CSV table of C-alpha atoms in Angstrom, one decimal:
chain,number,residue,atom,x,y,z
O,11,UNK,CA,106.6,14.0,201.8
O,12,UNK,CA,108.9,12.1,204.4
O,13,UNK,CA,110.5,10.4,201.3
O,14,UNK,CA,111.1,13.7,199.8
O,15,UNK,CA,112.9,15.2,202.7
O,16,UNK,CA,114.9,11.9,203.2
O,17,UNK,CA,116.3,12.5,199.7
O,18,UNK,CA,116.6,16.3,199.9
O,19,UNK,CA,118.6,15.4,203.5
O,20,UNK,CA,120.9,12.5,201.8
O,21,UNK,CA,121.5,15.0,198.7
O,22,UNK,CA,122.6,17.6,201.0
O,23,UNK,CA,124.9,15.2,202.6
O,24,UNK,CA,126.0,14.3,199.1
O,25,UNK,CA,126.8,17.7,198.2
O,26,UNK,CA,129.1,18.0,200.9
O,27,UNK,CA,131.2,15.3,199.6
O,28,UNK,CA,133.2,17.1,197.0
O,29,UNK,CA,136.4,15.7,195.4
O,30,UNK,CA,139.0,17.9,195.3
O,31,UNK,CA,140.9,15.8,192.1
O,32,UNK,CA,139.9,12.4,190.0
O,33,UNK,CA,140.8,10.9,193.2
O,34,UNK,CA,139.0,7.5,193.8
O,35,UNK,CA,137.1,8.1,190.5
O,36,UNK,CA,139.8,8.5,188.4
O,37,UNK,CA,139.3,10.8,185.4
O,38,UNK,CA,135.1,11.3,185.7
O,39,UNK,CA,133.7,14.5,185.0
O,40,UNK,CA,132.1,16.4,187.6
O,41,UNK,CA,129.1,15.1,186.0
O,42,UNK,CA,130.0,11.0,186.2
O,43,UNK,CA,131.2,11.9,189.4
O,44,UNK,CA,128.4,13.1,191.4
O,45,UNK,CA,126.1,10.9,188.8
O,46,UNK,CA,128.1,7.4,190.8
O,47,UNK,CA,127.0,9.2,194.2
O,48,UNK,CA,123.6,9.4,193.5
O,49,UNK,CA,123.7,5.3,192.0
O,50,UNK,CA,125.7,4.5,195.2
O,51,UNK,CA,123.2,5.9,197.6
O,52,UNK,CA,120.3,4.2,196.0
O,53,UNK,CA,118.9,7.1,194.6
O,54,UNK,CA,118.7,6.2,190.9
O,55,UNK,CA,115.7,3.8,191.7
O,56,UNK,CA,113.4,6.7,193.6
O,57,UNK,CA,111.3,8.8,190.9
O,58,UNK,CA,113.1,11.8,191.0
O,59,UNK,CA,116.4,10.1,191.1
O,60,UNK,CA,115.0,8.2,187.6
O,61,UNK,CA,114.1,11.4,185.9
O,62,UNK,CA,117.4,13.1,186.2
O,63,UNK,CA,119.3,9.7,185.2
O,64,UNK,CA,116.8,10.0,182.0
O,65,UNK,CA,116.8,13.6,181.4
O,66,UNK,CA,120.7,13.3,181.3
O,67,UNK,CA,120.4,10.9,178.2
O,68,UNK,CA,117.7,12.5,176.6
O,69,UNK,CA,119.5,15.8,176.7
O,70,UNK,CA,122.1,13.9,174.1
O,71,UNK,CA,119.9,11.9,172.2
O,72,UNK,CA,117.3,14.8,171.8
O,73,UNK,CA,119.2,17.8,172.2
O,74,UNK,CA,117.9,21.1,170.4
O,75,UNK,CA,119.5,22.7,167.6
O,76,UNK,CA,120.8,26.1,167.6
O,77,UNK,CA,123.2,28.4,165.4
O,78,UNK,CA,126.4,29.9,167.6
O,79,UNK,CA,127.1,32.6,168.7
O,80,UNK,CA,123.8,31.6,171.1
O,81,UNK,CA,122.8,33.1,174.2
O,82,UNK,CA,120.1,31.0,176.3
O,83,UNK,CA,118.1,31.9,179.7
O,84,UNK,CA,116.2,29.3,181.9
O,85,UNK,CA,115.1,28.2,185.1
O,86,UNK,CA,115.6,24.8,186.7
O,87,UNK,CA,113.1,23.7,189.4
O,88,UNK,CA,113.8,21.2,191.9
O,89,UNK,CA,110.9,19.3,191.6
O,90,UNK,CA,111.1,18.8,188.0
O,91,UNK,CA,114.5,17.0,187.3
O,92,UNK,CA,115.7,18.0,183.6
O,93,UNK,CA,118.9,18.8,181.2
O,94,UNK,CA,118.9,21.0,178.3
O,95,UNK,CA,121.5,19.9,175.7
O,96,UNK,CA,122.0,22.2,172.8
O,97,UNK,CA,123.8,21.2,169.3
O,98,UNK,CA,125.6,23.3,167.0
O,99,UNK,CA,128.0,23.0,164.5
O,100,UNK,CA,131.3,24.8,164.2
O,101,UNK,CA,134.8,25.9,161.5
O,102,UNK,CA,138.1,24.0,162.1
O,103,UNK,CA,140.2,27.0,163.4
O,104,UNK,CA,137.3,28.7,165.7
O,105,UNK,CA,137.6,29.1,169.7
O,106,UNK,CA,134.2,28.8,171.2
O,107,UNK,CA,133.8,30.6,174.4
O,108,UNK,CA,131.4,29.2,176.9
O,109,UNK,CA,129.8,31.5,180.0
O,110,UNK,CA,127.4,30.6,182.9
O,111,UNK,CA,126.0,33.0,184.7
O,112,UNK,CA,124.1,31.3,187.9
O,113,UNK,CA,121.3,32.7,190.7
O,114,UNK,CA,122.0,31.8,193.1
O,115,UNK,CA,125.7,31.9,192.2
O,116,UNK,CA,126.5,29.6,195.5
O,117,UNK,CA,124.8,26.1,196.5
O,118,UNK,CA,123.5,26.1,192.8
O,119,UNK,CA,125.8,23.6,190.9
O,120,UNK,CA,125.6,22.6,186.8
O,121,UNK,CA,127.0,20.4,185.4
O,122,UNK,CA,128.4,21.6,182.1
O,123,UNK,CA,129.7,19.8,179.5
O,124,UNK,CA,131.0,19.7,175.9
O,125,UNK,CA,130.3,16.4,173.9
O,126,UNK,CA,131.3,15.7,170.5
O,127,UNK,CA,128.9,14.1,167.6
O,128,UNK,CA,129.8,11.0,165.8
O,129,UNK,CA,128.5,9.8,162.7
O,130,UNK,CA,126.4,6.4,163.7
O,131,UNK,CA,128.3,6.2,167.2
O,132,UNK,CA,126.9,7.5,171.1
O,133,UNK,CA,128.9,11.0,171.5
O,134,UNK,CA,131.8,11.3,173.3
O,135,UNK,CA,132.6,13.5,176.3
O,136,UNK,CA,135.6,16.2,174.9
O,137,UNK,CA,135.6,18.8,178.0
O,138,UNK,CA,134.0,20.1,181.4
O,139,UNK,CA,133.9,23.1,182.9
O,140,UNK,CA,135.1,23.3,186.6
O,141,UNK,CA,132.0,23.2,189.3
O,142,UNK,CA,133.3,26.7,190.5
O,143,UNK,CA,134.5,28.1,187.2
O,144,UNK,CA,131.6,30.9,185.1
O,145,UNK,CA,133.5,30.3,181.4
O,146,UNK,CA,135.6,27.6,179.6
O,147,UNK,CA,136.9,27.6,175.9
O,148,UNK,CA,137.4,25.0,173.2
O,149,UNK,CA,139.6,25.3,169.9
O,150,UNK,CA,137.7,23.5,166.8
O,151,UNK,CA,140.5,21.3,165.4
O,152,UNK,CA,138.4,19.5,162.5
O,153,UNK,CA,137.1,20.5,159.3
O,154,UNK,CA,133.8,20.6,160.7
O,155,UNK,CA,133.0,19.8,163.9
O,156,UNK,CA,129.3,18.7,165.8
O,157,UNK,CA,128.5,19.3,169.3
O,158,UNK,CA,126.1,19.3,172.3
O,159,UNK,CA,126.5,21.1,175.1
O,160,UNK,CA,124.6,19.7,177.9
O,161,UNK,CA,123.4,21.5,181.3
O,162,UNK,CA,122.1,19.9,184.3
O,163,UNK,CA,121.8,20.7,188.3
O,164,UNK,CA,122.3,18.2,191.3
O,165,UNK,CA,118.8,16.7,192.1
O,166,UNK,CA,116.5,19.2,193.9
O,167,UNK,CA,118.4,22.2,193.8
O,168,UNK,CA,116.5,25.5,191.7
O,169,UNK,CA,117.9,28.5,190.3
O,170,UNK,CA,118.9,30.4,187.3
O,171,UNK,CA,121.0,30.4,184.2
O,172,UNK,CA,122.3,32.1,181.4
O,173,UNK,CA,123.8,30.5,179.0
O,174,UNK,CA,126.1,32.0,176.2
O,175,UNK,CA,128.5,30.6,173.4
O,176,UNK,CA,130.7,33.4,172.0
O,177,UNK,CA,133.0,32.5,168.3
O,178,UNK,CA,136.1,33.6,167.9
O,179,UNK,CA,139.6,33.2,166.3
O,180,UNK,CA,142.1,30.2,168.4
O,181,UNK,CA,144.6,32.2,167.0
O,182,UNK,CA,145.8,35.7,166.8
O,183,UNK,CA,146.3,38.2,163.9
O,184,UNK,CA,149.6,37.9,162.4
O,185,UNK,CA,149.8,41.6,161.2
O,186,UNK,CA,150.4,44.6,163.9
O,187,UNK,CA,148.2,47.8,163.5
O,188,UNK,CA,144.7,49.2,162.2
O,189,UNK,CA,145.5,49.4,159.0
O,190,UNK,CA,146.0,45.9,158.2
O,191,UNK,CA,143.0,44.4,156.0
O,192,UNK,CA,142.3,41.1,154.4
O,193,UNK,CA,142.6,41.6,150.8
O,194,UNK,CA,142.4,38.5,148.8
O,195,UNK,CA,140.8,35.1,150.6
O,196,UNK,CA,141.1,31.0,150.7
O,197,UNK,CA,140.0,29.5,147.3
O,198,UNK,CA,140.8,33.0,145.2
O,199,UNK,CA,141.4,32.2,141.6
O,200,UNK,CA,145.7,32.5,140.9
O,201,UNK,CA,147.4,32.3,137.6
O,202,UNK,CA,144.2,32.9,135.6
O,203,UNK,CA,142.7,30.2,137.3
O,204,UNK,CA,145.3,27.4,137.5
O,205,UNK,CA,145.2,27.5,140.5
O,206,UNK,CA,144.0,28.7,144.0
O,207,UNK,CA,144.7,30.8,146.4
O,208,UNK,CA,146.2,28.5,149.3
O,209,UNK,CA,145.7,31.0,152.2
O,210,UNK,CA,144.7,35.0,152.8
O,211,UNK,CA,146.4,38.0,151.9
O,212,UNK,CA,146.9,40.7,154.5
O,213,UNK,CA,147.8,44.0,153.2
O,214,UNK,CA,149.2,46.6,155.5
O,215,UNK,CA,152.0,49.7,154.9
O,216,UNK,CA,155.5,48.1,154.3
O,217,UNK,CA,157.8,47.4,157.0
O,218,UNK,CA,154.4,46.9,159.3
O,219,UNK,CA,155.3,44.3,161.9
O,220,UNK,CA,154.7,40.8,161.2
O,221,UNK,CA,153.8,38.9,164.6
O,222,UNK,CA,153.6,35.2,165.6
O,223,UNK,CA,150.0,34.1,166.0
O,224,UNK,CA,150.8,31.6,169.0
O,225,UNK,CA,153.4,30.9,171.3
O,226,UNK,CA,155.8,28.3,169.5
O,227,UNK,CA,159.1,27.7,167.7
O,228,UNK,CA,160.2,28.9,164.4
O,229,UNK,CA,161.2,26.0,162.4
O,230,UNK,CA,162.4,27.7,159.1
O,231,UNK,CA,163.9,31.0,158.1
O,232,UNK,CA,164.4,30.7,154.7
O,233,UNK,CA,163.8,32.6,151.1
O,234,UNK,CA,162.4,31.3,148.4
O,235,UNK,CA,161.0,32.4,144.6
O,236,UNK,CA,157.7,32.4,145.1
O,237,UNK,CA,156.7,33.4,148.8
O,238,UNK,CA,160.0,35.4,148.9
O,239,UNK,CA,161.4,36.1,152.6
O,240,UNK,CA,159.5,33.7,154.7
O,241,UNK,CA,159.5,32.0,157.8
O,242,UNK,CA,157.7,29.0,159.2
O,243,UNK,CA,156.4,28.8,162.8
O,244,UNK,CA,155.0,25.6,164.8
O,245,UNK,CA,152.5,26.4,168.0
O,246,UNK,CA,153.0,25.0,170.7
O,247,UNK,CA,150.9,21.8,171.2
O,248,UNK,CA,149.2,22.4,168.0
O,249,UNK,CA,149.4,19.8,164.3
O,250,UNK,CA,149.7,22.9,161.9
O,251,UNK,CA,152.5,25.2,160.9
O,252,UNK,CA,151.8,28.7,160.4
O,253,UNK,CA,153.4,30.1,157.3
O,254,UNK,CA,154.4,33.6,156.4
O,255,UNK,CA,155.5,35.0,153.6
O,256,UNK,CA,156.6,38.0,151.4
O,257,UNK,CA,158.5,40.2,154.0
O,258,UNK,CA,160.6,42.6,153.7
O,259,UNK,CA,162.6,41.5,156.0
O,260,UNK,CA,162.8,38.2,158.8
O,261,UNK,CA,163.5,39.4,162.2
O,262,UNK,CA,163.6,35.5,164.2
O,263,UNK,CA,166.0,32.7,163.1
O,264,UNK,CA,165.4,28.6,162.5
O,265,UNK,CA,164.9,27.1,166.3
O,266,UNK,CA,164.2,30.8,168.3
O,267,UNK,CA,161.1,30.3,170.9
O,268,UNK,CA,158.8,33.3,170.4
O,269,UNK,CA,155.6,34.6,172.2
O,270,UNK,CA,152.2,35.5,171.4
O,271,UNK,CA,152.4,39.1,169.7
O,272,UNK,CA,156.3,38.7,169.3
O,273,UNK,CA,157.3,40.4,166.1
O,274,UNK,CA,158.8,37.8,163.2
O,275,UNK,CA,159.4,40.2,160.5
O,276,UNK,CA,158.5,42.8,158.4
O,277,UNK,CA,155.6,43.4,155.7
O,278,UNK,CA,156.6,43.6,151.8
O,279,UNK,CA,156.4,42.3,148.6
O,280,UNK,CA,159.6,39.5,148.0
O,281,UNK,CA,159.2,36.8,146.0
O,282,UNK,CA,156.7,36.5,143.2
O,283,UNK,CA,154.5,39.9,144.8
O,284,UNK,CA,157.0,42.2,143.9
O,285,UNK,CA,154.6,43.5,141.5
O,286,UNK,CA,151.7,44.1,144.1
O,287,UNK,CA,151.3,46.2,146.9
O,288,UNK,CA,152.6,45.2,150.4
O,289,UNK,CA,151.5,42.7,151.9
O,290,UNK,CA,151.8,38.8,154.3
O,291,UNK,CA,150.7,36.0,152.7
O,292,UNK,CA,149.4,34.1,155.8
O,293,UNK,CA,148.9,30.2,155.7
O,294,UNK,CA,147.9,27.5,157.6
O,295,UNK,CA,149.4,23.7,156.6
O,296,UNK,CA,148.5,20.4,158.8
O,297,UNK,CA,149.0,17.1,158.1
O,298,UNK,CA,146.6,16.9,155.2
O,299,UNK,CA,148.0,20.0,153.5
O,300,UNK,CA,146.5,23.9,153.5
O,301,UNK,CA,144.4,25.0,155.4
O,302,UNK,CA,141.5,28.0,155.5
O,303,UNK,CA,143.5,30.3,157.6
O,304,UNK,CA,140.8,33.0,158.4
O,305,UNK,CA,138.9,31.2,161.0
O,306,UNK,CA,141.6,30.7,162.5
O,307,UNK,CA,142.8,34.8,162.5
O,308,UNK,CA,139.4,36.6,161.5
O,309,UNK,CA,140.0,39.4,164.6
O,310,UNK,CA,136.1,40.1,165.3
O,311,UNK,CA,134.6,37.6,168.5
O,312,UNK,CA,131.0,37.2,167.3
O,313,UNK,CA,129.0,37.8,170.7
O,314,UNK,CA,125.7,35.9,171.4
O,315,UNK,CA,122.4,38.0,170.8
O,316,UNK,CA,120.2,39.6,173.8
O,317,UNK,CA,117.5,37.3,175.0
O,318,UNK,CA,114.6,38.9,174.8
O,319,UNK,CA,113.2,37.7,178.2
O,320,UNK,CA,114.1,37.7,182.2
O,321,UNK,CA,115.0,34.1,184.0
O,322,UNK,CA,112.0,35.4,186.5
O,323,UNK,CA,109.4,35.2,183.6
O,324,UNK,CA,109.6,31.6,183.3
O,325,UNK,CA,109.4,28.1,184.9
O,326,UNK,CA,105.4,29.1,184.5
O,327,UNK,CA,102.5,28.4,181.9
O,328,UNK,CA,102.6,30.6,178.8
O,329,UNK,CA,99.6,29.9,176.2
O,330,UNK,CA,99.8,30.5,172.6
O,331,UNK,CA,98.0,34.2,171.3
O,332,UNK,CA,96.7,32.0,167.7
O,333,UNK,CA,97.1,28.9,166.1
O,334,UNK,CA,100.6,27.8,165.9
O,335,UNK,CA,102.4,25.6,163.5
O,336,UNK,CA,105.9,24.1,165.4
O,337,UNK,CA,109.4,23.0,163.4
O,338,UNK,CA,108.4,19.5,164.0
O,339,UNK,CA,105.3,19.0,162.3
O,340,UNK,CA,103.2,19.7,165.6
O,341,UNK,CA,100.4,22.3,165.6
O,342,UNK,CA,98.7,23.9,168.8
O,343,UNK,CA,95.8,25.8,168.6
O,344,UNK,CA,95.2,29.1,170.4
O,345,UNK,CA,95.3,29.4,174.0
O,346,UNK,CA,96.9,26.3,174.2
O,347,UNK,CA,99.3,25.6,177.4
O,348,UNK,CA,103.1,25.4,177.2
O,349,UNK,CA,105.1,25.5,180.5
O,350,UNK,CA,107.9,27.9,179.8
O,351,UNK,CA,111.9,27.0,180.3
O,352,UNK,CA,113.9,28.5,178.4
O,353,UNK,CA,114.4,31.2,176.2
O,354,UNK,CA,116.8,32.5,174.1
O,355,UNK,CA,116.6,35.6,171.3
O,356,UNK,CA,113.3,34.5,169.2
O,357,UNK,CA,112.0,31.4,171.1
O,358,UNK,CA,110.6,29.6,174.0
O,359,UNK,CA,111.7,26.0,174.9
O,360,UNK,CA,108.6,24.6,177.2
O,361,UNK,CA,107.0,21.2,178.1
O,362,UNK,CA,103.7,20.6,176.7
O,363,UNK,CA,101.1,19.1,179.5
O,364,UNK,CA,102.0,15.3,178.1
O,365,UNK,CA,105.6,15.9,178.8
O,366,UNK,CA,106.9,16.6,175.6
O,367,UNK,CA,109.2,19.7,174.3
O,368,UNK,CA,108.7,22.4,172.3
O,369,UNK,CA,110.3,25.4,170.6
O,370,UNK,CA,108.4,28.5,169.8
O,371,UNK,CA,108.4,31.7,168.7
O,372,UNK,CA,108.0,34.4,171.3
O,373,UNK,CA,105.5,36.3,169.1
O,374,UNK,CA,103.5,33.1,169.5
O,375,UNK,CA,102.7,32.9,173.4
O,376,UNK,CA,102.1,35.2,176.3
O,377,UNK,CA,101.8,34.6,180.1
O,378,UNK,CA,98.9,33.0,181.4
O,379,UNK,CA,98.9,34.6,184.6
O,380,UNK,CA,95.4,36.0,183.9
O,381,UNK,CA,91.9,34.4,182.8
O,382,UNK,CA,90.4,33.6,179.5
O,383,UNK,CA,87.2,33.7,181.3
O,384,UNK,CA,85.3,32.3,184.2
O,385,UNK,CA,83.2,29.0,184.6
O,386,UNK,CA,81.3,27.0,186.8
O,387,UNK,CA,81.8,23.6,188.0
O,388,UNK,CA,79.1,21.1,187.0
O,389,UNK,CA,79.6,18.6,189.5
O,390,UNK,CA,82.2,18.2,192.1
O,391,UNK,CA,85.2,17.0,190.5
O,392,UNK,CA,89.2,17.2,192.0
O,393,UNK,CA,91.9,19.5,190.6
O,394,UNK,CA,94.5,17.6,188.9
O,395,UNK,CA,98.2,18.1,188.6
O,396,UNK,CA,98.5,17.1,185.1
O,397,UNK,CA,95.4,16.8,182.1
O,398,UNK,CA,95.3,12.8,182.3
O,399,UNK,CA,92.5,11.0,184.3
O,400,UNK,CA,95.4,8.6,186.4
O,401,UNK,CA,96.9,12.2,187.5
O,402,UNK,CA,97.2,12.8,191.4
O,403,UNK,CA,94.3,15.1,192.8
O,404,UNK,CA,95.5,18.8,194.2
O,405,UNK,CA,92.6,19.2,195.8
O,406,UNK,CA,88.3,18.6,195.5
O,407,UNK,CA,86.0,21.6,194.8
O,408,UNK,CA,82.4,21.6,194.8
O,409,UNK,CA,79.5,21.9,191.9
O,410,UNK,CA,78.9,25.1,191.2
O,411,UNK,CA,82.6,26.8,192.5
O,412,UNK,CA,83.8,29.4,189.8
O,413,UNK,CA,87.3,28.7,188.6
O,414,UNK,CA,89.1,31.1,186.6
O,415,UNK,CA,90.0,29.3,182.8
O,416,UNK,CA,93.9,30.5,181.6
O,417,UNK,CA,94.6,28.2,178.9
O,418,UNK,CA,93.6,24.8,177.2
O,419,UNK,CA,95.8,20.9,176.5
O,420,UNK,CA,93.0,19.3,174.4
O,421,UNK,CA,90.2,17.9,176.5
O,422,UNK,CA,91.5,19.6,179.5
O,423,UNK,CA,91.1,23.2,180.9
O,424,UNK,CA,94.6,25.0,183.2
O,425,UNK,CA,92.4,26.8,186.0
O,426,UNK,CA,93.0,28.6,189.5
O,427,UNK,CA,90.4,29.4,192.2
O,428,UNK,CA,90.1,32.2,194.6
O,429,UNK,CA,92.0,29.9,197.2
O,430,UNK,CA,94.7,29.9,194.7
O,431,UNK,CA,95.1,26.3,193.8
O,432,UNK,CA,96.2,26.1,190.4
O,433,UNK,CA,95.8,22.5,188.3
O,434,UNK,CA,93.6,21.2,185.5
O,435,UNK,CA,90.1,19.7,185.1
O,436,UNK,CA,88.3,18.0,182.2
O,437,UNK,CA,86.5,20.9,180.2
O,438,UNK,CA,83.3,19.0,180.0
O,439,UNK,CA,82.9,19.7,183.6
O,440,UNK,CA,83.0,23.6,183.0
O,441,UNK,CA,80.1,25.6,182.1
């Protein structure tokens, strides 16, 4: 206990220390940064200090897969040191929106960061969001792109966290109004098949303002037989040139600066549309040639689903309501004990009793807050923390006390007595 409050006081100490810039540190996340104060002051060789350096790399080399737009809900307690890293796979052209919500909002700090996955290398840090900040973005820039997001508090602090990861367009529609529509898509066949359709159609009424997509320059002005009037536009800070053609008319000229929502021209049908209805043929072009333009444009953010459960509902023992067979190959039988989280829209993330993770359903497990049933005690025999014979002892009860049973870890029983101790004994001892 005097160990304990030696660490919580040097932590709080710690946490008192902020950096205001890379500073000493140089360019360190948040993350590295309060991860070389914890090393410095010793505490990466205490117990607790060991588990959070481990749960940080386990986090990245384990993390749990998930499909975006997410939404996750969890509780971290301060005497169980963990990270939850998530990975998920997104479309070259996409903005991924990131939001924490905390409880307590103040004196609660997670680290959050955004990694990228390499084939056969260690990932690599991309981005951080600000200690103080509740949302950051990132702008997919590959074909198809791999990442984990990890989440982890300073040592010994608790609280609550939502987590979600909205998907949305990097850029903005080109095309003014309601009435515009995507018509005709990336990969469409052209010239009865000879070719493919090299970006998306928009069709709106003619003479419908054509707008840039990004802040940037306009690079070319310029007609042509096939797109007709069209004019070229490079974003700022961004490899790709945005291309649109088959207006009416061109409003900007080579070398103009324009702003997001700035209007470059007007909707038609030059060039080789004349015999279609009006409409911009939008492109995308990087250095390796065309690119799938919608991701980039498609207007609707996709919003993470509701979770299902309340933060206050877990960092407690759920048991399963029937035999259960997990993702990985893993089966529980019923009443089984899993120490609950996380949660997101369908599932639970716990920590079986011999420390490892799980996902499952919510259909599959209920609170254990009350009884299977109640037993005796054989013989006297000591509470433990954990279902292994080498666990520390909560406290000794004598033959014959009743204990009420809430759930099972094979050869061990999760039990409570009147006093309210709560721990587990071996079930042989039950009767």
């Amino acid at each position: 206990m005097k160990r304990l409050l030696t660490i919580a006081l040097l932590l709080a100490f710690l946490s008192g220390c902020r950096t205001s810039g890379p500073g000493i540190f140089g360019k360190q996340s948040p993350h590295e940064q309060y991860s070389k104060k914890l090393s410095d002051a010793g505490l990466k060789e205490t117990a607790l200090g060991g588990l959070w350096f481990s749960s940080a790399e386990r986090a990245l080399a384990q993390p749990q897969t998930v499909s975006v737009p997410y939404r996750q809900t969890g509780y971290f307690a301060d005497e169980n040191p963990r990270a939850v890293g998530l990975q998920f796979t997104s479309r070259r052209g996409q903005k991924l929106i990131f939001r924490l919500e905390k409880k307590p909002r103040t004196s609660f700090t997670i680290y959050t960061e955004l990694w990228r996955v390499n084939s056969g290398r260690a990932p690599s840090l991309l981005t951080s969001m600000d200690t103080t900040a509740t949302e950051f973005s990132h702008e997919v820039d590959d074909e198809q792109e791999t990442f984990i997001l990890r989440l982890q508090p300073e040592l010994l602090r608790s609280g609550e966290y939502t987590l979600s990861i909205s998907v949305g367009p990097s850029l903005g529609f080109p095309v003014s109004g309601k009435s515009a529509r995507v018509g005709s898509v990336w990969g469409d066949s052209r010239d009865a098949g000879a070719r493919r359709h090299e970006g998306i159609d928009i069709f709106a009424p003619k003479r419908t303002p054509v707008i840039a997509a990004a802040d940037g320059t306009v690079n070319r002005v310029e007609e042509t037989t096939i797109g007709g009037k069209v004019v070229w536009l490079r974003p700022e800070g961004r490899p790709i040139n945005l291309y649109y053609a088959h207006l009416d008319e061109q409003l900007v000229s080579a070398g103009q600066r324009v702003r997001l929502g700035d209007t470059l021209g007007l909707v038609g049908n030059t060039g080789n549309a004349r015999t279609t209805p009006p409409h911009l043929h939008f492109g995308i072009y990087g250095f390796g040639g065309a690119i799938n333009p919608l991701p980039y444009v498609e207007p609707n953010i996709k919003e993470s689903p509701t979770v299902r459960v309340a933060a206050d509902k877990l960092n407690t023992y759920y048991r399963t309501v029937r035999d259960v067979q997990l993702a990985d190959g893993l089966s529980l039988k019923k009443n089984s004990i899993v120490f609950a989280t996380d949660a997101d829209a369908q599932f639970y993330m716990g920590i079986l009793a011999d420390g490892r993770n799980v996902k499952i359903r919510a259909d599959d497990i209920q609170q254990a807050d009350n009884q299977i049933l109640a037993l005796k005690l054989r013989d006297s025999a000591a509470i433990l923390e954990q279902p292994l014979a080498a666990s520390p002892a909560k406290q000794y009860i004598r033959t014959g006390t009743s204990v009420k049973v809430r759930g099972y870890y094979n050869d061990h029983a999760l039990v409570s007595t009147e006093a309210g101790i709560e721990g587990w004994l071996p079930r042989r001892l039950l009767q």
